[in-house]
Tab-separated table of C-alpha atoms in Angstrom:
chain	number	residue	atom	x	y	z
A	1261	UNK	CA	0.000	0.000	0.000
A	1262	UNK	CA	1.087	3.831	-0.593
A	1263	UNK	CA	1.627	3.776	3.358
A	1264	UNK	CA	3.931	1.340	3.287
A	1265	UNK	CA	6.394	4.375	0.222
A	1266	UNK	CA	9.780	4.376	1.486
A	1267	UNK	CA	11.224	6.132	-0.954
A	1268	UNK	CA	11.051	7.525	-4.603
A	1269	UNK	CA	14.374	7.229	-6.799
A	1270	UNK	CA	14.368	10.939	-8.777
A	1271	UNK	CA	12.194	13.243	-6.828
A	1272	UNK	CA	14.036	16.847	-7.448
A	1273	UNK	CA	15.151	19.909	-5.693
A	1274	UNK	CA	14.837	18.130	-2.227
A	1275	UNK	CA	11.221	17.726	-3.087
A	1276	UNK	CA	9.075	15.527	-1.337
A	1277	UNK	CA	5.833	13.583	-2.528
A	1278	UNK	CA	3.193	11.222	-0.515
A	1279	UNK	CA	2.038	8.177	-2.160
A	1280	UNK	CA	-1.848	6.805	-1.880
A	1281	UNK	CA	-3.616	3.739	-2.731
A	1282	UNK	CA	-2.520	-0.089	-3.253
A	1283	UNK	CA	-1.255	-1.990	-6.108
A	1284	UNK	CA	0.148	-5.783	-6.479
A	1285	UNK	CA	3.062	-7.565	-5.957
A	1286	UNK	CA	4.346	-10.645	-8.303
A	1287	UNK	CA	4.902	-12.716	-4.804
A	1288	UNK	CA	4.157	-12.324	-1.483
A	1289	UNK	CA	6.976	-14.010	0.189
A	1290	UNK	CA	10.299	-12.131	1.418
A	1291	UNK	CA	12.726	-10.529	-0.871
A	1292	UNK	CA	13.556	-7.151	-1.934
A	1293	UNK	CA	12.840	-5.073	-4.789
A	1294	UNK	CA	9.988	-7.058	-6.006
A	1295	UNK	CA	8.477	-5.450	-9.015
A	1296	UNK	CA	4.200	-4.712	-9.053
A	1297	UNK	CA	2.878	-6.643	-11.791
A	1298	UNK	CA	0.223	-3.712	-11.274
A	1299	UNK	CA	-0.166	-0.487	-9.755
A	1300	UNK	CA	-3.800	-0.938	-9.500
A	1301	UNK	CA	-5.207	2.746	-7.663
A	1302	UNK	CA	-1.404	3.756	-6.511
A	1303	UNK	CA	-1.309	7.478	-6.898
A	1304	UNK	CA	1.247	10.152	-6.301
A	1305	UNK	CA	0.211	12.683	-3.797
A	1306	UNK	CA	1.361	15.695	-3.092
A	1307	UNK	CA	4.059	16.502	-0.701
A	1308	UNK	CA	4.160	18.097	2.747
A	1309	UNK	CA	5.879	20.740	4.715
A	1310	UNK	CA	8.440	23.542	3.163
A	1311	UNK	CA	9.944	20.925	0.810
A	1312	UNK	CA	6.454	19.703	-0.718
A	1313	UNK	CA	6.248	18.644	-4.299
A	1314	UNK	CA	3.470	19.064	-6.721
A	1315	UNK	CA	2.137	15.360	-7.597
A	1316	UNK	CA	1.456	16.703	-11.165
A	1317	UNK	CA	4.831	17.255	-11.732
A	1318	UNK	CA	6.003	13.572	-11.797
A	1319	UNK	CA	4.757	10.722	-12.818
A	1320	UNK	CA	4.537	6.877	-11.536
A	1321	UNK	CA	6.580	4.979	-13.975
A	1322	UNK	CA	6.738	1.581	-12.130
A	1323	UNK	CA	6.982	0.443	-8.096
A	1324	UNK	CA	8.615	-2.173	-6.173
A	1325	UNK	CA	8.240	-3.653	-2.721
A	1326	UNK	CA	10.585	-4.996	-0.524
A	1327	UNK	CA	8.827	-7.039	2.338
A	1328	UNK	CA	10.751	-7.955	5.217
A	1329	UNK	CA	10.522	-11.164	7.228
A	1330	UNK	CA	7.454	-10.788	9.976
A	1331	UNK	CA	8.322	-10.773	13.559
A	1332	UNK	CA	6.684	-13.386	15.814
A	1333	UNK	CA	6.096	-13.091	19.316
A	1334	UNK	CA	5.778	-16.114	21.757
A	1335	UNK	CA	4.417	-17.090	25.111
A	1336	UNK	CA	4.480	-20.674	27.437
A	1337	UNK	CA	4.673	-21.867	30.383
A	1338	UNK	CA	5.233	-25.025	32.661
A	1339	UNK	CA	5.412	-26.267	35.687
A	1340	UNK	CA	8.724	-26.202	38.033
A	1341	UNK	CA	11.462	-29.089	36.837
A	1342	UNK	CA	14.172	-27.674	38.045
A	1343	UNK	CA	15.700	-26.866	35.231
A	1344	UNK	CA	16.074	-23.877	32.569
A	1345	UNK	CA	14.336	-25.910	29.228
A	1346	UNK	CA	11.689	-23.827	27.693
A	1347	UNK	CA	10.270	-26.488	25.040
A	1348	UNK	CA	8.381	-25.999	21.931
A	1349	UNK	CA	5.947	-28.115	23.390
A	1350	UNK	CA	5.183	-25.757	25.945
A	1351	UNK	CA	5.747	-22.517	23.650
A	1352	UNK	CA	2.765	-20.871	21.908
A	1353	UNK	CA	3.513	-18.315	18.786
A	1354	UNK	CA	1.655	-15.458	17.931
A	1355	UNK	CA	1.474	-12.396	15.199
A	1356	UNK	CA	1.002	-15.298	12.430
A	1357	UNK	CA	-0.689	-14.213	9.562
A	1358	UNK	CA	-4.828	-14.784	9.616
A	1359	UNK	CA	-5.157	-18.141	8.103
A	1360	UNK	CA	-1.267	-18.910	8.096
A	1361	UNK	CA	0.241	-22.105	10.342
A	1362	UNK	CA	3.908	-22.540	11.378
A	1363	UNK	CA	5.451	-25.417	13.177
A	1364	UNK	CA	8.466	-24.989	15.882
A	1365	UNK	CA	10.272	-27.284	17.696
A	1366	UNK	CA	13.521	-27.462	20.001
A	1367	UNK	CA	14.154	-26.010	23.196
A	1368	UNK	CA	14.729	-22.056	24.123
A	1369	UNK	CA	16.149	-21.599	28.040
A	1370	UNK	CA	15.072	-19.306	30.681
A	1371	UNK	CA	17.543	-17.405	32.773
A	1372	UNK	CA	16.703	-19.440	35.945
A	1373	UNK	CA	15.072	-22.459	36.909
A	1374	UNK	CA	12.945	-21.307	39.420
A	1375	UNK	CA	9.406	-20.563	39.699
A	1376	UNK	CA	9.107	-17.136	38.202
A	1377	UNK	CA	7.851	-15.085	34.921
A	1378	UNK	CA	10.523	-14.564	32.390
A	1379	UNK	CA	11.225	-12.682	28.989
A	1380	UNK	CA	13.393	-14.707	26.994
A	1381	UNK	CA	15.471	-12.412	24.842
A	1382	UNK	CA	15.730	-14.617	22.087
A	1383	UNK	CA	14.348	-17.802	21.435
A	1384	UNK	CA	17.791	-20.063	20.146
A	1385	UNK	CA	17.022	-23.146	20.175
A	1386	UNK	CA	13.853	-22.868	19.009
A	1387	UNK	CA	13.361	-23.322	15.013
A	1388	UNK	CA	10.699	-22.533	12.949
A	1389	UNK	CA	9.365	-24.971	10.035
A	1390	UNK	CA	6.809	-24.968	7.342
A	1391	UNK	CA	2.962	-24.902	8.043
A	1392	UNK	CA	0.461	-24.203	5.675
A	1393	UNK	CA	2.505	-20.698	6.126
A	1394	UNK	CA	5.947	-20.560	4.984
A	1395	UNK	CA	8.908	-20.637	8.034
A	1396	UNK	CA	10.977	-17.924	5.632
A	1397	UNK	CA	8.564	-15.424	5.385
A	1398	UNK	CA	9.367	-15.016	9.891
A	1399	UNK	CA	11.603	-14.580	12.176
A	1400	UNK	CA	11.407	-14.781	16.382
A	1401	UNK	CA	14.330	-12.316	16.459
A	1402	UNK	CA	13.369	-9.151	17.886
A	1403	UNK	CA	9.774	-10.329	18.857
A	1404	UNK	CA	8.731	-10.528	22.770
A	1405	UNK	CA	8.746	-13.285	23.984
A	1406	UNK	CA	7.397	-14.074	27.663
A	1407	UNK	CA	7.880	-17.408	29.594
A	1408	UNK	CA	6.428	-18.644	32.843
A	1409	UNK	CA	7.204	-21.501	35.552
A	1410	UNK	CA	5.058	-21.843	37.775
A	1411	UNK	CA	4.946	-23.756	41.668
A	1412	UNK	CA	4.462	-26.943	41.487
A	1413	UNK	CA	2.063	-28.864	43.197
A	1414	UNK	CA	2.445	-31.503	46.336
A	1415	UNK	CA	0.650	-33.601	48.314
A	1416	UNK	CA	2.444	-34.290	51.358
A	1417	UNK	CA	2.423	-37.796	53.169
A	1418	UNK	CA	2.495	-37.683	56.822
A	1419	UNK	CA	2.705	-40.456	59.462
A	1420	UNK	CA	2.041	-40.573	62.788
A	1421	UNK	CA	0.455	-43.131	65.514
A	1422	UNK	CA	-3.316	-42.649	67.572
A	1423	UNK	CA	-2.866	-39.993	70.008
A	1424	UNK	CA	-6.555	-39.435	70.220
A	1425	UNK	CA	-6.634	-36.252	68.011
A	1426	UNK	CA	-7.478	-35.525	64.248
A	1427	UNK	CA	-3.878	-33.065	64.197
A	1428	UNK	CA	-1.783	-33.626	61.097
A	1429	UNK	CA	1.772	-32.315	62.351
A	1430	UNK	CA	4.088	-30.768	59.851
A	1431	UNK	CA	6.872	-32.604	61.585
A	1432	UNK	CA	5.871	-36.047	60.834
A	1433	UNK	CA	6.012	-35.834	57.401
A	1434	UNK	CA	6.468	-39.033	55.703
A	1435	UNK	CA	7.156	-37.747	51.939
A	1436	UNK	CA	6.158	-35.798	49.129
A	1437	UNK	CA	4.723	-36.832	46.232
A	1438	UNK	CA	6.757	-35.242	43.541
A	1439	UNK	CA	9.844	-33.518	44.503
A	1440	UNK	CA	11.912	-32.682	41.125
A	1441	UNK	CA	15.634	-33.467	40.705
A	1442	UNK	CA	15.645	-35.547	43.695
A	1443	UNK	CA	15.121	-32.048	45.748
A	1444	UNK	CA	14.160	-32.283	49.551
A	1445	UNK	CA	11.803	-30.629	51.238
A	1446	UNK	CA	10.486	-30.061	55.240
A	1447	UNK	CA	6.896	-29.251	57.001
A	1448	UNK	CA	6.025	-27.018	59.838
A	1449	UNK	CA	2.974	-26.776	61.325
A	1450	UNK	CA	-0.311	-28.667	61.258
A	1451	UNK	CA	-3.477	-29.529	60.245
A	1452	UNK	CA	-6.345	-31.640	60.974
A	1453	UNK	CA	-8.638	-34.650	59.261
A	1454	UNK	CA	-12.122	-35.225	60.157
A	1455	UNK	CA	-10.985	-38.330	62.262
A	1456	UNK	CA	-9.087	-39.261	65.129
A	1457	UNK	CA	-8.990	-43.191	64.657
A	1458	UNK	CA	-6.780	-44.992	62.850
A	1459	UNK	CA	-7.237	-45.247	59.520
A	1460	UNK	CA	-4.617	-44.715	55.996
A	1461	UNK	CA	-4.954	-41.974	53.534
A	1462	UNK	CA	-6.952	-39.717	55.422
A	1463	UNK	CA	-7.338	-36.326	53.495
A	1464	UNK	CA	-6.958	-33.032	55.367
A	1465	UNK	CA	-9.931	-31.664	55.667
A	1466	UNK	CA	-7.885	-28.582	56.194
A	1467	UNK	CA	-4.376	-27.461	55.901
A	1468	UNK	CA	-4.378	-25.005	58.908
A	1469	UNK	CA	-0.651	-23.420	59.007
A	1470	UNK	CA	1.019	-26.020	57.234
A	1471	UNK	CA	4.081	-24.806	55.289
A	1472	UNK	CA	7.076	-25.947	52.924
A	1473	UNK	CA	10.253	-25.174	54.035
A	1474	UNK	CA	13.560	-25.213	52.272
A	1475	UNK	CA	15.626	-28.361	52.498
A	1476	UNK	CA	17.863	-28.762	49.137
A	1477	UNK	CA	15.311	-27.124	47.334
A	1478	UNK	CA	13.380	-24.087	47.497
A	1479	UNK	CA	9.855	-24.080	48.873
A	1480	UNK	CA	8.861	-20.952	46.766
A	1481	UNK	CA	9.032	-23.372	43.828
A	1482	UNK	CA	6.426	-25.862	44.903
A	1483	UNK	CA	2.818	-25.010	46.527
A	1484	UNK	CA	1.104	-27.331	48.943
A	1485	UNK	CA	-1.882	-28.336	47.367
A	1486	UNK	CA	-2.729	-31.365	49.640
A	1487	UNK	CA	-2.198	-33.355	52.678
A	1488	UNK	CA	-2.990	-36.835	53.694
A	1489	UNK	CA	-2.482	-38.618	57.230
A	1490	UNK	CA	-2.098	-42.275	57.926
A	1491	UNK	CA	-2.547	-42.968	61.990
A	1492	UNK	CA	-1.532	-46.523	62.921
A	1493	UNK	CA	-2.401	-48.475	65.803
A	1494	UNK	CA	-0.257	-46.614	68.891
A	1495	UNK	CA	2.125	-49.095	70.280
A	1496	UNK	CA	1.599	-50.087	74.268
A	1497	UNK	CA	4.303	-51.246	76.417
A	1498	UNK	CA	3.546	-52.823	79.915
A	1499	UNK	CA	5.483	-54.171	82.819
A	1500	UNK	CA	4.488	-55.556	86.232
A	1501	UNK	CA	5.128	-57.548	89.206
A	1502	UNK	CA	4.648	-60.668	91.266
A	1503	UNK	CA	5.831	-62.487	94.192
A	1504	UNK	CA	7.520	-65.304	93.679
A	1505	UNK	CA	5.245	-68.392	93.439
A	1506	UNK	CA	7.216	-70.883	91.445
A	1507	UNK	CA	5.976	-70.836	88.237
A	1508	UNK	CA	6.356	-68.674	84.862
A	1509	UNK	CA	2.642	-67.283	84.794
A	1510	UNK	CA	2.347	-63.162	84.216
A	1511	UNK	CA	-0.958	-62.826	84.995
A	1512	UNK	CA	-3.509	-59.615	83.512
A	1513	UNK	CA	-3.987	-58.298	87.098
């Protein structure tokens, strides 16, 4: 389109014209100085400012276009894995042309592993291949390109015998269900279950002050999304006494 002039190649005395209207290009992939196979309404306009031109003074002999690869912006996310991969599979392009489809695949990195939003300067690593669009016509250089990893979830396994309450205490913490990287994690805290007797997988009815706490990993990369409590039978010891009566019985009372 005329909004798209650039320049004109003879324009005189420091003259300057405007340029209106649309014509047609012989292809409409990437390249420079691609001739119009027609001008169709294109039409020299007059100029503007102290250095306008007249329009009537020139004519439009013949136009060409350069078009310049189209700049694609991105955005993904996953969950924290501690590590810095930003996959394809995870990545989601935008600024495609309307009824255009492109392919990617490889892996881009984030600046850290943990649980945080990123923009990822460039996306190397990631490459671009045919759709029904062509990958030439783009580029991801230059485009913004935003990346999030967020907390992952846990459901934390915690152990303890009767005691006659329905308190789920941080501290016995039996394990987590899916610490990355072979990461550790602690529990402070409590919460309770709707049951005091003993019973496996009970699910806390609520979490109550429960917390993750640092161990080799970080806690501000996984959220507590769950608890469950397993109360065994409470172990009784005894002891007693008898005078002697020559034999081996410990009798109940």
């Amino acid at each position: 389109g005329g909004s798209s002039l650039s320049s004109f190649n003879d324009l005189q005395g420091g003259e300057n014209l405007n340029l209106s209207g649309s014509g047609i290009s012989t292809s409409a992939n990437v390249a420079n100085a691609i001739s119009l196979s027609s001008n169709e309404d294109l039409a020299l306009a007059d100029g503007s400012g102290s250095s306008a031109g007249l329009a009537s003074n020139y004519s439009l002999t013949s136009t060409s276009i350069n078009i310049t690869k189209r700049i694609l912006n991105s955005s993904g996310s996953k969950s924290y894995d501690a590590n810095t991969n930003a996959s394809s599979s995870n990545i989601t392009l935008s600024n495609i042309v309307d009824g255009e489809s492109l392919s990617h695949s490889g892996t881009a990195s984030t600046s850290s592993a943990n649980a945080s939003s990123y923009t990822i300067m460039n996306l190397s690593g990631i490459t671009l291949s045919d759709g029904t669009g062509s990958a030439s016509n783009y580029t991801l250089s230059g485009g913004t390109h935003n990346f999030t990893v967020n907390k992952r979830d846990l459901i934390a396994t915690i152990s303890r015998q009767y005691d006659s309450t329905s308190t789920a205490l941080g501290s016995d913490l039996s394990s987590f269900n899916d610490l990355q990287n072979s990461e550790t994690l602690s529990l402070s805290g409590s919460g309770t279950v709707i049951s005091s007797d003993v019973a496996n997988g009970l699910v806390l009815n609520s979490l109550g002050n429960l917390a993750l706490v640092n161990g080799t990993g970080i806690a501000s990369n996984y959220n507590l999304n769950s608890g469950i409590l397993s109360i065994s039978k409470r172990v009784l010891n005894s002891s007693g006494s008898k005078t002697y009566d020559g034999t081996t019985t410990a009798s109940s009372n």
